[in-house]
mmCIF file of C-alpha atoms in Angstrom:
data_model
loop_
_atom_site.group_PDB
_atom_site.id
_atom_site.type_symbol
_atom_site.label_atom_id
_atom_site.label_comp_id
_atom_site.label_asym_id
_atom_site.label_seq_id
_atom_site.Cartn_x
_atom_site.Cartn_y
_atom_site.Cartn_z
ATOM 1 C CA MET W 1 81.961 -10.342 76.508
ATOM 2 C CA SER W 2 80.251 -7.408 78.167
ATOM 3 C CA GLY W 3 80.556 -5.231 74.990
ATOM 4 C CA GLU W 4 79.285 -7.867 72.534
ATOM 5 C CA LYS W 5 75.764 -8.169 71.190
ATOM 6 C CA ASP W 6 73.532 -10.688 72.878
ATOM 7 C CA ASN W 7 71.853 -12.786 70.125
ATOM 8 C CA SER W 8 69.972 -14.996 72.539
ATOM 9 C CA GLY W 9 66.946 -12.666 72.385
ATOM 10 C CA LYS W 10 66.674 -12.364 76.182
ATOM 11 C CA SER W 11 66.697 -8.566 76.267
ATOM 12 C CA GLY W 12 63.999 -6.681 74.355
ATOM 13 C CA GLU W 13 65.976 -3.468 74.005
ATOM 14 C CA PRO W 14 68.263 -2.900 70.982
ATOM 15 C CA SER W 15 71.969 -2.905 71.660
ATOM 16 C CA GLY W 16 74.397 -0.140 70.738
ATOM 17 C CA VAL W 17 75.244 -1.817 67.425
ATOM 18 C CA ASP W 18 71.571 -1.967 66.436
ATOM 19 C CA LEU W 19 71.067 1.670 67.369
ATOM 20 C CA ALA W 20 74.090 2.641 65.285
ATOM 21 C CA ARG W 21 72.711 0.755 62.282
ATOM 22 C CA VAL W 22 69.362 2.498 62.592
ATOM 23 C CA ALA W 23 71.033 5.905 62.905
ATOM 24 C CA LEU W 24 73.264 5.192 59.895
ATOM 25 C CA ARG W 25 70.274 4.124 57.789
ATOM 26 C CA ALA W 26 68.362 7.301 58.754
ATOM 27 C CA ALA W 27 71.374 9.493 57.956
ATOM 28 C CA LYS W 28 71.755 7.850 54.527
ATOM 29 C CA GLU W 29 68.068 8.433 53.732
ATOM 30 C CA GLN W 30 68.300 12.094 54.782
ATOM 31 C CA ALA W 31 71.430 12.607 52.673
ATOM 32 C CA ARG W 32 69.743 10.982 49.679
ATOM 33 C CA ALA W 33 66.695 13.242 50.109
ATOM 34 C CA ARG W 34 68.900 16.359 50.361
ATOM 35 C CA GLY W 35 70.773 15.291 47.240
ATOM 36 C CA ASP W 36 67.525 14.750 45.324
ATOM 37 C CA ALA W 37 66.215 18.162 46.381
ATOM 38 C CA ALA W 38 69.481 19.882 45.396
ATOM 39 C CA ARG W 39 69.471 18.107 42.024
ATOM 40 C CA GLN W 40 65.877 19.229 41.355
ATOM 41 C CA LYS W 41 66.745 22.842 42.243
ATOM 42 C CA LYS W 42 69.773 22.751 39.952
ATOM 43 C CA GLN W 43 67.695 21.397 37.056
ATOM 44 C CA ALA W 44 65.029 24.047 37.637
ATOM 45 C CA ARG W 45 67.643 26.828 37.511
ATOM 46 C CA ARG W 46 69.100 25.566 34.253
ATOM 47 C CA GLY W 47 65.836 26.309 32.479
ATOM 48 C CA GLY W 48 65.098 25.618 28.849
ATOM 49 C CA GLY W 49 68.501 26.282 27.294
ATOM 50 C CA LEU W 50 69.509 22.624 27.380
ATOM 51 C CA ARG W 51 68.476 19.906 24.990
ATOM 52 C CA SER W 52 66.549 16.964 26.280
ATOM 53 C CA GLY W 53 68.807 13.947 26.392
ATOM 54 C CA ALA W 54 68.489 10.305 27.217
ATOM 55 C CA ARG W 55 67.636 11.011 30.851
ATOM 56 C CA ALA W 56 64.249 12.171 32.031
ATOM 57 C CA ASP W 57 63.936 15.764 33.156
ATOM 58 C CA GLY W 58 61.143 18.243 33.938
ATOM 59 C CA ARG W 59 60.573 19.066 30.257
ATOM 60 C CA ASP W 60 59.643 15.569 29.144
ATOM 61 C CA PRO W 61 55.989 14.831 28.322
ATOM 62 C CA MET W 62 53.869 13.269 31.040
ATOM 63 C CA ALA W 63 50.454 11.698 31.294
ATOM 64 C CA LEU W 64 47.526 14.096 31.703
ATOM 65 C CA GLY W 65 46.547 12.696 35.096
ATOM 66 C CA SER W 66 50.093 13.094 36.396
ATOM 67 C CA ALA W 67 50.269 16.654 35.072
ATOM 68 C CA ILE W 68 46.970 17.571 36.745
ATOM 69 C CA ASN W 69 48.001 15.988 40.052
ATOM 70 C CA ARG W 70 51.319 17.855 39.923
ATOM 71 C CA LEU W 71 49.527 21.152 39.201
ATOM 72 C CA ILE W 72 47.068 20.599 42.062
ATOM 73 C CA THR W 73 49.931 19.882 44.460
ATOM 74 C CA GLU W 74 52.076 22.820 43.314
ATOM 75 C CA ARG W 75 49.207 25.306 43.613
ATOM 76 C CA GLY W 76 47.875 23.953 46.927
ATOM 77 C CA TRP W 77 44.479 23.030 45.523
ATOM 78 C CA GLU W 78 44.176 19.659 47.290
ATOM 79 C CA THR W 79 41.217 20.626 49.482
ATOM 80 C CA PRO W 80 39.135 22.391 46.794
ATOM 81 C CA ALA W 81 39.776 19.502 44.408
ATOM 82 C CA ALA W 82 38.720 16.981 47.046
ATOM 83 C CA VAL W 83 35.549 18.937 47.822
ATOM 84 C CA GLY W 84 34.837 19.173 44.093
ATOM 85 C CA GLY W 85 35.062 15.383 43.984
ATOM 86 C CA VAL W 86 32.519 15.223 46.788
ATOM 87 C CA MET W 87 30.154 17.406 44.791
ATOM 88 C CA GLY W 88 30.473 14.947 41.918
ATOM 89 C CA ARG W 89 29.738 12.013 44.249
ATOM 90 C CA TRP W 90 26.942 13.770 46.142
ATOM 91 C CA PRO W 91 24.261 11.116 45.408
ATOM 92 C CA GLN W 92 26.489 8.330 46.760
ATOM 93 C CA ILE W 93 27.299 10.312 49.908
ATOM 94 C CA VAL W 94 23.823 11.513 50.926
ATOM 95 C CA GLY W 95 21.630 8.995 49.132
ATOM 96 C CA GLU W 96 19.556 9.194 45.987
ATOM 97 C CA ASP W 97 16.391 10.621 47.608
ATOM 98 C CA LEU W 98 18.149 13.511 49.309
ATOM 99 C CA ALA W 99 20.348 14.202 46.266
ATOM 100 C CA LYS W 100 17.230 14.672 44.085
ATOM 101 C CA HIS W 101 16.113 17.580 46.264
ATOM 102 C CA CYS W 102 19.327 19.039 47.746
ATOM 103 C CA VAL W 103 22.312 20.123 45.630
ATOM 104 C CA PRO W 104 25.698 21.397 46.857
ATOM 105 C CA GLN W 105 26.251 24.927 45.523
ATOM 106 C CA ARG W 106 29.731 25.965 46.627
ATOM 107 C CA TYR W 107 32.461 25.487 49.213
ATOM 108 C CA ASP W 108 34.067 28.362 51.118
ATOM 109 C CA GLU W 109 37.638 27.227 51.772
ATOM 110 C CA ASP W 110 38.430 30.001 54.267
ATOM 111 C CA GLU W 111 35.390 29.314 56.457
ATOM 112 C CA ARG W 112 35.304 25.568 55.587
ATOM 113 C CA VAL W 113 31.549 25.816 54.924
ATOM 114 C CA LEU W 114 29.618 23.825 52.316
ATOM 115 C CA MET W 115 26.535 25.620 50.945
ATOM 116 C CA VAL W 116 23.639 23.378 49.909
ATOM 117 C CA ALA W 117 20.412 24.489 48.200
ATOM 118 C CA CYS W 118 17.172 22.545 48.621
ATOM 119 C CA ASP W 119 14.060 22.725 46.463
ATOM 120 C CA SER W 120 11.589 22.786 49.368
ATOM 121 C CA THR W 121 11.535 23.795 53.003
ATOM 122 C CA ALA W 122 10.751 20.218 54.035
ATOM 123 C CA TRP W 123 13.934 18.911 52.407
ATOM 124 C CA ALA W 124 15.920 21.836 53.826
ATOM 125 C CA THR W 125 14.690 20.909 57.317
ATOM 126 C CA GLN W 126 15.558 17.255 56.719
ATOM 127 C CA LEU W 127 19.085 18.202 55.610
ATOM 128 C CA ARG W 128 19.535 20.492 58.631
ATOM 129 C CA LEU W 129 18.698 17.539 60.875
ATOM 130 C CA LEU W 130 21.174 15.307 59.028
ATOM 131 C CA ALA W 131 23.923 17.975 58.816
ATOM 132 C CA PRO W 132 26.055 16.856 61.825
ATOM 133 C CA ALA W 133 26.206 13.260 60.600
ATOM 134 C CA LEU W 134 26.895 14.472 57.064
ATOM 135 C CA VAL W 135 29.744 16.724 58.256
ATOM 136 C CA ALA W 136 31.270 13.755 60.092
ATOM 137 C CA ARG W 137 30.968 11.580 56.969
ATOM 138 C CA LEU W 138 32.527 14.271 54.747
ATOM 139 C CA ASN W 139 35.418 14.815 57.162
ATOM 140 C CA GLU W 140 35.994 11.074 57.317
ATOM 141 C CA ASP W 141 36.226 11.024 53.524
ATOM 142 C CA LEU W 142 38.194 14.277 53.011
ATOM 143 C CA GLY W 143 40.248 14.582 56.164
ATOM 144 C CA HIS W 144 39.504 15.947 59.618
ATOM 145 C CA GLY W 145 38.370 19.574 59.656
ATOM 146 C CA THR W 146 37.830 19.974 55.911
ATOM 147 C CA VAL W 147 34.123 20.771 56.345
ATOM 148 C CA ARG W 148 33.208 22.591 59.548
ATOM 149 C CA LEU W 149 29.594 23.448 58.772
ATOM 150 C CA ILE W 150 26.867 22.855 56.207
ATOM 151 C CA LYS W 151 24.691 25.881 55.464
ATOM 152 C CA VAL W 152 21.324 24.877 54.054
ATOM 153 C CA HIS W 153 19.353 27.276 51.876
ATOM 154 C CA GLY W 154 15.688 26.642 51.207
ATOM 155 C CA PRO W 155 13.804 27.774 48.131
ATOM 156 C CA GLY W 156 13.629 31.483 47.391
ATOM 157 C CA GLY W 157 10.397 33.444 47.552
ATOM 158 C CA PRO W 158 8.273 34.145 44.504
ATOM 159 C CA ALA W 159 9.608 36.625 41.991
ATOM 160 C CA ARG W 160 8.447 40.175 42.460
ATOM 161 C CA ARG W 161 6.007 41.060 39.770
ATOM 162 C CA TYR W 162 5.661 44.475 38.343
ATOM 163 C CA GLY W 163 2.292 45.145 36.807
ATOM 164 C CA PRO W 164 0.143 48.021 35.624
ATOM 165 C CA LEU W 165 -1.675 48.352 38.983
ATOM 166 C CA ARG W 166 1.478 48.781 41.028
ATOM 167 C CA ALA W 167 1.715 51.946 43.136
ATOM 168 C CA PRO W 168 4.962 53.931 42.725
ATOM 169 C CA GLY W 169 7.378 53.226 45.602
ATOM 170 C CA SER W 170 5.421 50.188 46.714
ATOM 171 C CA MET W 171 7.130 46.880 47.301
ATOM 172 C CA GLY W 172 3.934 44.936 46.790
ATOM 173 C CA PRO W 173 3.591 42.054 49.234
ATOM 174 C CA GLY W 174 7.065 42.974 50.500
ATOM 175 C CA ASP W 175 5.497 45.976 52.251
ATOM 176 C CA THR W 176 3.541 43.592 54.452
ATOM 177 C CA TYR W 177 5.739 40.497 54.662
ATOM 178 C CA GLY W 178 9.206 41.973 54.559
#
């Protein structure tokens, strides 16, 4: 009786038979996954010379959403696509008031920086104060580390005007103010 399984539930640890069942189940799943991967490679090598039959293969039509998701996954565009979704949902993320005055411009994937342009210096200052909380909210939505920093750009200066009274070589007010 020392080698038999104890069904009384007194010991919390699995017996040798239970461990063997778990190992067998894991080995079957791994073998099935290897077989699926080998089958997909074989079908990919065959190419377009075969006719489509009764079974589904890679040449059959698929829904547009599935095709786009497959393309995004194959090309490794998950992060840019997710950030693009954030830009579309910007008013829901930051609030209507802030979204009216601050607009996301672009996302640098290498640096993980989101550039945001504001229409006034007051709103740029407000967004700079809210940036750490906004980065935390974006990373919660997109995945940890997706956005490292938010760079806020205020409004640009006035356009340089060229008129008839301009001295050659002069930068106008830029000579004084930079």
